[in-house]
Short mmCIF file of N, CA and C in Angstrom, two decimals:
data_model
loop_
_atom_site.label_atom_id
_atom_site.label_comp_id
_atom_site.label_asym_id
_atom_site.label_seq_id
_atom_site.Cartn_x
_atom_site.Cartn_y
_atom_site.Cartn_z
N UNK A 17 27.71 186.48 -54.42
CA UNK A 17 27.97 186.39 -55.90
C UNK A 17 27.24 185.14 -56.61
N UNK A 18 26.82 185.22 -57.69
CA UNK A 18 26.32 184.09 -58.62
C UNK A 18 26.94 184.19 -59.89
N UNK A 19 27.71 183.25 -60.24
CA UNK A 19 28.28 183.09 -61.65
C UNK A 19 27.83 181.89 -62.35
N UNK A 20 27.78 182.09 -63.62
CA UNK A 20 27.33 181.11 -64.35
C UNK A 20 28.52 180.53 -65.31
N UNK A 21 28.91 179.21 -65.44
CA UNK A 21 30.09 178.83 -66.06
C UNK A 21 29.42 178.10 -67.31
N UNK A 22 29.93 178.25 -68.43
CA UNK A 22 29.60 177.34 -69.49
C UNK A 22 30.71 176.99 -70.44
N UNK A 23 31.06 175.80 -70.57
CA UNK A 23 32.26 175.41 -71.52
C UNK A 23 33.46 175.87 -70.95
N UNK A 24 33.56 176.12 -69.49
CA UNK A 24 34.82 176.38 -68.73
C UNK A 24 35.03 177.96 -68.75
N UNK A 25 33.99 178.76 -69.23
CA UNK A 25 34.05 180.31 -69.48
C UNK A 25 33.00 180.78 -68.46
N UNK A 26 33.37 181.91 -68.08
CA UNK A 26 32.30 182.64 -67.27
C UNK A 26 31.49 183.37 -68.17
N UNK A 27 29.99 182.82 -68.00
CA UNK A 27 28.94 183.38 -68.91
C UNK A 27 28.09 184.50 -68.27
N UNK A 28 28.21 184.52 -67.05
CA UNK A 28 27.62 185.95 -66.47
C UNK A 28 27.93 185.66 -64.87
N UNK A 29 27.88 186.96 -64.43
CA UNK A 29 28.22 187.21 -63.10
C UNK A 29 27.19 188.24 -62.46
N UNK A 30 26.83 188.02 -61.09
CA UNK A 30 25.73 188.81 -60.65
C UNK A 30 26.01 188.92 -59.20
N UNK A 31 26.12 190.24 -58.79
CA UNK A 31 26.14 190.55 -56.99
C UNK A 31 24.89 190.21 -56.72
N UNK A 32 24.63 189.29 -55.75
CA UNK A 32 23.31 188.99 -54.92
C UNK A 32 23.16 189.94 -53.98
N UNK A 33 24.03 190.53 -53.45
CA UNK A 33 23.89 191.46 -51.96
C UNK A 33 25.02 192.54 -52.31
N UNK A 34 24.87 193.85 -51.85
CA UNK A 34 25.87 194.88 -51.58
C UNK A 34 25.33 195.65 -50.68
N UNK A 35 26.30 196.36 -50.00
CA UNK A 35 26.08 197.39 -49.01
C UNK A 35 24.80 198.41 -49.41
N UNK A 36 24.12 198.46 -48.65
CA UNK A 36 23.04 199.88 -48.86
C UNK A 36 22.76 200.74 -47.71
N UNK A 37 21.95 201.45 -47.87
CA UNK A 37 21.62 202.24 -46.46
C UNK A 37 21.48 203.84 -46.64
N UNK A 38 22.57 204.27 -47.16
CA UNK A 38 22.59 205.76 -47.30
C UNK A 38 22.58 205.92 -48.89
N UNK A 39 22.08 207.22 -49.32
CA UNK A 39 21.97 207.43 -50.57
C UNK A 39 23.26 207.48 -51.35
N UNK A 40 24.36 207.77 -50.81
CA UNK A 40 25.65 207.85 -51.50
C UNK A 40 26.04 206.32 -51.75
N UNK A 41 25.98 205.42 -50.75
CA UNK A 41 26.30 203.96 -51.11
C UNK A 41 25.30 203.45 -51.87
N UNK A 42 24.17 203.61 -52.26
CA UNK A 42 23.31 203.18 -53.05
C UNK A 42 23.36 203.85 -54.42
N UNK A 43 23.86 205.13 -54.62
CA UNK A 43 24.19 205.43 -55.79
C UNK A 43 25.49 205.10 -56.54
N UNK A 44 26.57 204.88 -55.54
CA UNK A 44 27.74 204.30 -56.13
C UNK A 44 27.52 202.72 -56.40
N UNK A 45 26.73 201.98 -55.60
CA UNK A 45 26.48 200.69 -56.20
C UNK A 45 25.67 200.35 -57.45
N UNK A 46 24.87 201.45 -57.57
CA UNK A 46 23.88 201.29 -58.69
C UNK A 46 24.77 201.45 -60.08
N UNK A 47 25.75 202.26 -60.08
CA UNK A 47 26.98 202.76 -60.87
C UNK A 47 27.95 201.37 -60.90
N UNK A 48 28.47 201.03 -59.95
CA UNK A 48 29.71 200.22 -59.91
C UNK A 48 29.44 198.83 -60.16
N UNK A 49 28.32 198.37 -59.48
CA UNK A 49 27.71 196.86 -59.67
C UNK A 49 27.81 196.16 -61.13
N UNK A 50 26.87 196.98 -61.73
CA UNK A 50 26.65 196.55 -63.23
C UNK A 50 27.86 196.53 -64.16
N UNK A 51 28.90 197.33 -63.72
CA UNK A 51 30.16 197.52 -64.65
C UNK A 51 31.02 196.65 -64.13
N UNK A 52 30.94 196.14 -62.81
CA UNK A 52 31.81 194.96 -62.36
C UNK A 52 31.42 193.75 -62.84
N UNK A 53 29.85 193.51 -62.84
CA UNK A 53 29.48 192.24 -63.52
C UNK A 53 29.87 192.22 -64.94
N UNK A 54 29.91 193.32 -65.69
CA UNK A 54 30.25 193.23 -67.05
C UNK A 54 31.88 192.93 -67.36
N UNK A 55 32.72 193.64 -66.48
CA UNK A 55 34.00 193.51 -66.41
C UNK A 55 34.35 191.98 -66.12
N UNK A 56 33.70 191.39 -65.43
CA UNK A 56 34.02 189.92 -64.78
C UNK A 56 33.82 189.11 -66.29
N UNK A 57 32.86 189.14 -66.92
CA UNK A 57 32.57 188.48 -68.29
C UNK A 57 33.70 188.66 -69.37
N UNK A 58 34.07 189.95 -69.23
CA UNK A 58 35.15 190.44 -70.37
C UNK A 58 36.45 189.83 -69.81
N UNK A 59 36.74 189.92 -68.47
CA UNK A 59 38.14 189.36 -67.92
C UNK A 59 38.47 187.93 -67.96
N UNK A 60 37.23 187.21 -67.68
CA UNK A 60 37.08 185.78 -67.16
C UNK A 60 37.90 185.50 -66.29
N UNK A 61 37.97 186.27 -64.97
CA UNK A 61 38.58 185.84 -63.90
C UNK A 61 38.23 187.10 -62.96
N UNK A 62 38.85 187.00 -61.78
CA UNK A 62 38.65 187.82 -60.58
C UNK A 62 39.73 189.26 -60.90
N UNK A 63 40.42 189.14 -61.92
CA UNK A 63 41.36 190.19 -62.24
C UNK A 63 40.61 191.43 -62.87
N UNK A 64 39.77 192.10 -62.09
CA UNK A 64 39.18 193.14 -62.66
C UNK A 64 39.56 194.43 -62.15
N UNK A 65 39.30 195.59 -63.02
CA UNK A 65 39.47 196.66 -62.85
C UNK A 65 38.83 197.53 -61.51
N UNK A 66 39.39 198.26 -60.79
CA UNK A 66 38.43 199.26 -59.68
C UNK A 66 37.46 200.10 -60.63
N UNK A 67 36.43 200.32 -60.08
CA UNK A 67 35.36 201.30 -60.62
C UNK A 67 36.01 202.56 -59.85
N UNK A 68 36.23 203.59 -60.63
CA UNK A 68 36.65 204.88 -59.86
C UNK A 68 35.53 205.23 -59.34
N UNK A 69 35.80 205.84 -58.15
CA UNK A 69 35.02 206.12 -57.01
C UNK A 69 34.30 205.24 -56.21
N UNK A 70 34.69 203.89 -56.51
CA UNK A 70 34.03 202.81 -55.85
C UNK A 70 34.90 201.72 -55.37
N UNK A 71 36.14 202.22 -54.81
CA UNK A 71 37.09 201.29 -54.38
C UNK A 71 36.60 200.18 -53.21
N UNK A 72 35.98 200.53 -52.31
CA UNK A 72 35.57 199.63 -51.53
C UNK A 72 34.58 198.58 -52.05
N UNK A 73 33.77 199.02 -52.74
CA UNK A 73 32.69 198.11 -53.46
C UNK A 73 33.39 197.13 -54.54
N UNK A 74 34.39 197.76 -55.07
CA UNK A 74 35.45 197.02 -56.03
C UNK A 74 35.97 195.99 -55.53
N UNK A 75 36.64 196.06 -54.19
CA UNK A 75 37.56 195.16 -53.59
C UNK A 75 36.58 194.30 -53.08
N UNK A 76 35.39 194.52 -52.43
CA UNK A 76 34.61 193.40 -51.87
C UNK A 76 34.02 192.57 -53.04
N UNK A 77 33.69 193.20 -54.20
CA UNK A 77 33.25 192.32 -55.37
C UNK A 77 34.15 191.29 -55.98
N UNK A 78 35.42 191.89 -55.77
CA UNK A 78 36.47 190.85 -56.31
C UNK A 78 36.55 189.68 -55.24
N UNK A 79 36.61 190.28 -54.10
CA UNK A 79 36.92 189.01 -53.14
C UNK A 79 35.74 188.19 -53.08
N UNK A 80 34.51 188.34 -53.36
CA UNK A 80 33.43 187.56 -53.24
C UNK A 80 33.44 186.83 -54.87
N UNK A 81 33.86 187.49 -55.69
CA UNK A 81 33.89 186.74 -56.95
C UNK A 81 34.99 185.57 -56.99
N UNK A 82 36.11 186.08 -56.24
CA UNK A 82 37.19 185.07 -56.38
C UNK A 82 36.62 183.87 -55.55
N UNK A 83 36.00 183.97 -54.49
CA UNK A 83 35.27 182.86 -53.60
C UNK A 83 34.40 181.92 -54.34
N UNK A 84 33.48 182.71 -55.23
CA UNK A 84 32.67 181.84 -56.13
C UNK A 84 33.44 181.33 -57.17
N UNK A 85 34.33 181.58 -57.69
CA UNK A 85 35.13 181.04 -58.57
C UNK A 85 35.89 179.99 -58.10
N UNK A 86 36.46 179.95 -56.86
CA UNK A 86 37.10 178.81 -56.02
C UNK A 86 36.01 177.90 -56.01
N UNK A 87 34.87 178.01 -55.43
CA UNK A 87 33.93 177.22 -55.20
C UNK A 87 33.54 176.40 -56.42
N UNK A 88 33.47 177.25 -57.56
CA UNK A 88 33.03 176.55 -58.83
C UNK A 88 33.94 175.64 -59.35
N UNK A 89 35.18 176.01 -59.17
CA UNK A 89 36.27 175.18 -59.66
C UNK A 89 36.31 173.99 -58.77
N UNK A 90 36.06 173.89 -57.67
CA UNK A 90 35.97 172.66 -56.74
C UNK A 90 34.93 171.84 -56.98
N UNK A 91 33.91 172.55 -57.44
CA UNK A 91 32.62 171.67 -57.91
C UNK A 91 32.95 171.13 -59.24
N UNK A 92 33.65 171.42 -59.87
CA UNK A 92 34.17 170.94 -61.13
C UNK A 92 33.14 171.68 -62.30
N UNK A 93 32.98 172.76 -62.15
CA UNK A 93 32.10 173.70 -63.10
C UNK A 93 32.60 173.51 -64.42
N UNK A 94 31.79 173.34 -65.47
CA UNK A 94 32.43 173.35 -66.98
C UNK A 94 31.67 174.26 -67.73
#
């Protein structure tokens, strides 16, 4: 995960890696990851909704996002 924090708010979020390999996984991620990125900036936290049909992707995204937010907080991001 890459997050951008400005003024104490999440200005952007982007998944740098996600599972791939088979067509179905690629299709799910192409649909879910951009929505999760948008949801993150709207929610301003890792408390984001699961994308329907992408439970595993959403759960992994949330865990990675929380780790990135924790690291930013420890680094004193503003």
